[in-house]
CSV table of C-alpha atoms in Angstrom, one decimal:
chain,number,residue,atom,x,y,z
A,196,MET,CA,92.9,-49.0,-27.1
A,197,ARG,CA,90.5,-51.3,-26.3
A,198,GLN,CA,92.4,-52.6,-23.3
A,199,PHE,CA,92.4,-48.9,-22.4
A,200,MET,CA,88.6,-48.5,-22.7
A,201,LEU,CA,88.4,-52.1,-20.0
A,202,PHE,CA,90.7,-50.4,-17.8
A,203,ILE,CA,88.1,-46.9,-18.2
A,204,ALA,CA,85.3,-48.5,-17.2
A,205,GLU,CA,86.7,-51.1,-14.4
A,206,LEU,CA,87.5,-47.3,-13.0
A,207,VAL,CA,84.3,-45.8,-13.2
A,208,ALA,CA,82.5,-48.9,-11.7
A,209,LEU,CA,85.7,-48.5,-8.9
A,210,ALA,CA,84.3,-45.9,-8.2
A,211,SER,CA,79.9,-45.7,-8.8
A,212,PRO,CA,78.6,-48.4,-6.8
A,213,GLY,CA,75.4,-49.4,-9.1
A,214,LEU,CA,77.8,-49.5,-11.9
A,215,ALA,CA,79.6,-52.2,-10.0
A,216,ALA,CA,76.5,-54.7,-10.0
A,217,GLN,CA,76.1,-54.9,-13.5
A,218,SER,CA,74.2,-58.8,-14.0
A,219,CYS,CA,72.2,-60.5,-15.7
A,220,THR,CA,68.2,-59.8,-15.6
A,221,ASN,CA,67.8,-63.6,-16.4
A,222,VAL,CA,68.5,-65.7,-13.0
A,223,ALA,CA,70.2,-68.8,-15.9
A,224,ASP,CA,71.9,-66.1,-17.7
A,225,GLN,CA,74.2,-64.6,-14.1
A,226,SER,CA,74.5,-68.2,-13.1
A,227,ALA,CA,76.3,-69.1,-16.8
A,228,TYR,CA,78.5,-66.1,-16.8
A,229,GLU,CA,79.3,-66.6,-13.2
A,230,VAL,CA,80.4,-70.3,-13.8
A,231,LEU,CA,82.3,-68.5,-16.7
A,232,SER,CA,83.9,-66.3,-14.2
A,233,LEU,CA,84.8,-69.8,-12.5
A,234,ARG,CA,86.2,-71.5,-15.9
A,235,THR,CA,88.4,-68.5,-16.5
A,236,GLN,CA,89.8,-67.9,-13.2
A,237,MET,CA,91.2,-71.7,-13.4
A,238,ILE,CA,92.0,-71.5,-16.8
A,239,LEU,CA,94.6,-68.9,-15.4
A,240,LEU,CA,95.5,-70.6,-12.6
A,241,ALA,CA,97.3,-73.4,-14.9
A,242,THR,CA,98.9,-71.4,-17.3
A,243,LYS,CA,100.4,-68.1,-14.4
A,244,CYS,CA,100.5,-70.6,-11.9
A,245,SER,CA,101.4,-73.5,-13.5
A,246,ARG,CA,98.3,-76.0,-12.5
A,247,ASP,CA,98.1,-77.9,-14.8
A,248,GLN,CA,97.5,-80.9,-12.8
A,249,ASP,CA,95.0,-79.0,-11.0
A,250,TYR,CA,93.2,-77.6,-13.8
A,251,ASN,CA,92.8,-80.5,-15.6
A,252,LYS,CA,91.8,-83.4,-12.8
A,253,ASN,CA,90.3,-81.5,-10.4
A,254,PHE,CA,88.2,-79.0,-12.0
A,255,ILE,CA,87.8,-80.5,-16.3
A,256,ILE,CA,87.3,-84.1,-15.8
A,257,ARG,CA,85.4,-84.1,-12.3
A,258,PHE,CA,83.4,-81.2,-13.3
A,259,GLN,CA,83.0,-81.6,-17.5
A,260,PRO,CA,79.2,-82.5,-17.5
A,261,ALA,CA,78.6,-78.9,-16.0
A,262,LEU,CA,81.4,-77.3,-17.8
A,263,GLN,CA,80.0,-78.7,-21.3
A,264,ALA,CA,76.6,-76.7,-20.0
A,265,ASN,CA,77.7,-74.5,-19.5
A,266,GLU,CA,79.4,-73.6,-22.6
A,267,ARG,CA,75.9,-74.3,-24.5
A,268,ALA,CA,74.2,-72.1,-22.2
A,269,VAL,CA,76.4,-69.5,-22.7
A,270,LEU,CA,76.0,-69.7,-26.3
A,271,ALA,CA,73.2,-70.1,-26.0
A,272,TYR,CA,72.5,-66.3,-24.4
A,273,PHE,CA,74.8,-64.7,-26.9
A,274,ARG,CA,72.4,-66.8,-29.7
A,275,ARG,CA,69.3,-65.7,-28.5
A,276,THR,CA,70.0,-61.7,-28.0
A,277,TYR,CA,72.7,-61.6,-30.6
A,278,GLY,CA,71.4,-63.8,-33.4
A,279,ASN,CA,73.1,-64.6,-36.1
A,280,SER,CA,76.1,-62.7,-35.0
A,281,GLY,CA,76.7,-64.9,-31.5
A,282,GLN,CA,79.6,-67.1,-32.0
A,283,GLY,CA,82.2,-64.1,-32.9
A,284,ARG,CA,79.9,-62.0,-29.9
A,285,LYS,CA,80.6,-64.8,-27.8
A,286,ASP,CA,83.7,-65.4,-28.0
A,287,THR,CA,85.6,-61.8,-28.5
A,288,PHE,CA,83.4,-61.9,-24.6
A,289,ALA,CA,85.0,-64.5,-24.1
A,290,THR,CA,88.6,-63.6,-25.0
A,291,GLU,CA,87.8,-60.2,-23.4
A,292,LEU,CA,87.2,-62.0,-20.3
A,293,VAL,CA,90.4,-63.7,-20.3
A,294,ASN,CA,92.4,-60.3,-20.5
A,295,VAL,CA,90.2,-59.0,-18.3
A,296,MET,CA,91.0,-61.2,-15.5
A,297,SER,CA,94.7,-61.7,-16.6
A,298,GLN,CA,95.4,-58.0,-16.1
A,299,GLN,CA,94.3,-58.1,-12.7
A,300,ALA,CA,96.3,-61.3,-12.0
A,301,ASN,CA,99.1,-59.3,-13.2
A,302,THR,CA,98.5,-56.2,-10.1
A,303,GLN,CA,98.0,-58.7,-7.5
A,304,GLY,CA,102.0,-59.9,-9.0
A,305,THR,CA,102.6,-63.0,-6.5
A,306,GLU,CA,99.8,-63.2,-4.5
A,307,PHE,CA,97.4,-64.1,-7.3
A,308,CYS,CA,98.3,-68.2,-7.4
A,309,ALA,CA,98.6,-68.2,-3.6
A,310,ARG,CA,94.8,-67.3,-3.7
A,311,ALA,CA,93.4,-68.9,-6.9
A,312,GLY,CA,95.4,-72.5,-5.4
A,313,LEU,CA,92.7,-72.2,-2.4
A,314,ILE,CA,89.9,-72.2,-4.9
A,315,ILE,CA,91.2,-75.7,-5.6
A,316,ASN,CA,90.6,-76.9,-2.7
A,317,GLU,CA,87.4,-75.3,-2.3
A,318,MET,CA,86.4,-77.1,-5.3
A,319,ASN,CA,87.6,-80.9,-3.8
A,320,ALA,CA,84.6,-79.7,-1.0
A,321,LEU,CA,82.8,-79.7,-3.5
A,322,ARG,CA,80.6,-83.5,-3.8
A,323,SER,CA,78.7,-82.8,-6.4
A,324,MET,CA,78.8,-80.9,-9.6
A,325,ASP,CA,74.9,-79.9,-8.7
A,326,GLU,CA,77.0,-77.5,-6.7
A,327,LEU,CA,79.3,-75.9,-9.0
A,328,ALA,CA,77.2,-72.8,-9.4
A,329,ALA,CA,75.9,-71.8,-6.1
A,330,TYR,CA,79.9,-72.2,-5.5
A,331,ALA,CA,81.0,-69.3,-8.7
A,332,ALA,CA,78.2,-67.3,-7.9
A,333,VAL,CA,79.4,-66.7,-3.8
A,334,LYS,CA,83.3,-67.0,-5.5
A,335,ASP,CA,82.0,-63.4,-6.9
A,336,LEU,CA,84.9,-64.1,-9.9
A,337,ALA,CA,83.5,-61.5,-12.3
A,338,PRO,CA,85.3,-58.6,-12.6
A,339,ILE,CA,83.8,-54.9,-11.6
A,340,GLY,CA,81.9,-53.4,-14.1
A,341,THR,CA,81.8,-56.6,-16.5
A,342,SER,CA,78.8,-58.6,-18.0
A,343,MET,CA,78.1,-61.2,-20.4
A,344,CYS,CA,74.3,-59.6,-20.2
A,345,PRO,CA,74.4,-55.6,-22.1
A,346,THR,CA,72.9,-52.2,-20.2
A,347,ALA,CA,70.7,-51.8,-23.0
A,348,ALA,CA,68.8,-54.3,-25.4
A,349,PRO,CA,71.1,-54.9,-28.6
A,350,LYS,CA,70.0,-55.6,-31.5
A,351,ARG,CA,69.8,-58.5,-33.4
A,352,ARG,CA,70.5,-59.3,-37.1
């Protein structure tokens, strides 16, 4: 049922341009979300396209400090936003993000691996870890209508 609701939310976002532009109000939080979306895309590339070596060598090892910093930033956002339930909310969101992006990859079929594989080549062209966040922002990999930042202020617990 939850996946069906995510699917409906995507359809509504596609039909409503104003909703498709959901983003975080804080630039740092938005950047953290964009890098999280890139990380998720890379996980799907490794698992769905058997590109484990590219994933490990050209992404995880090469960008390890930036990826670790991103994980800390995402967790900090969820803890700041949801208090004591932040870790669980982050884990749930990350799982939902993988599921939505995986469904999109399945919809693309065989084209997914060709498209996603281009990311490896593009990342090889990055000169430093500092360029990773800017690259993630330009790639716009976050699913339409999805954001880690809520549209209404959540209640902290």
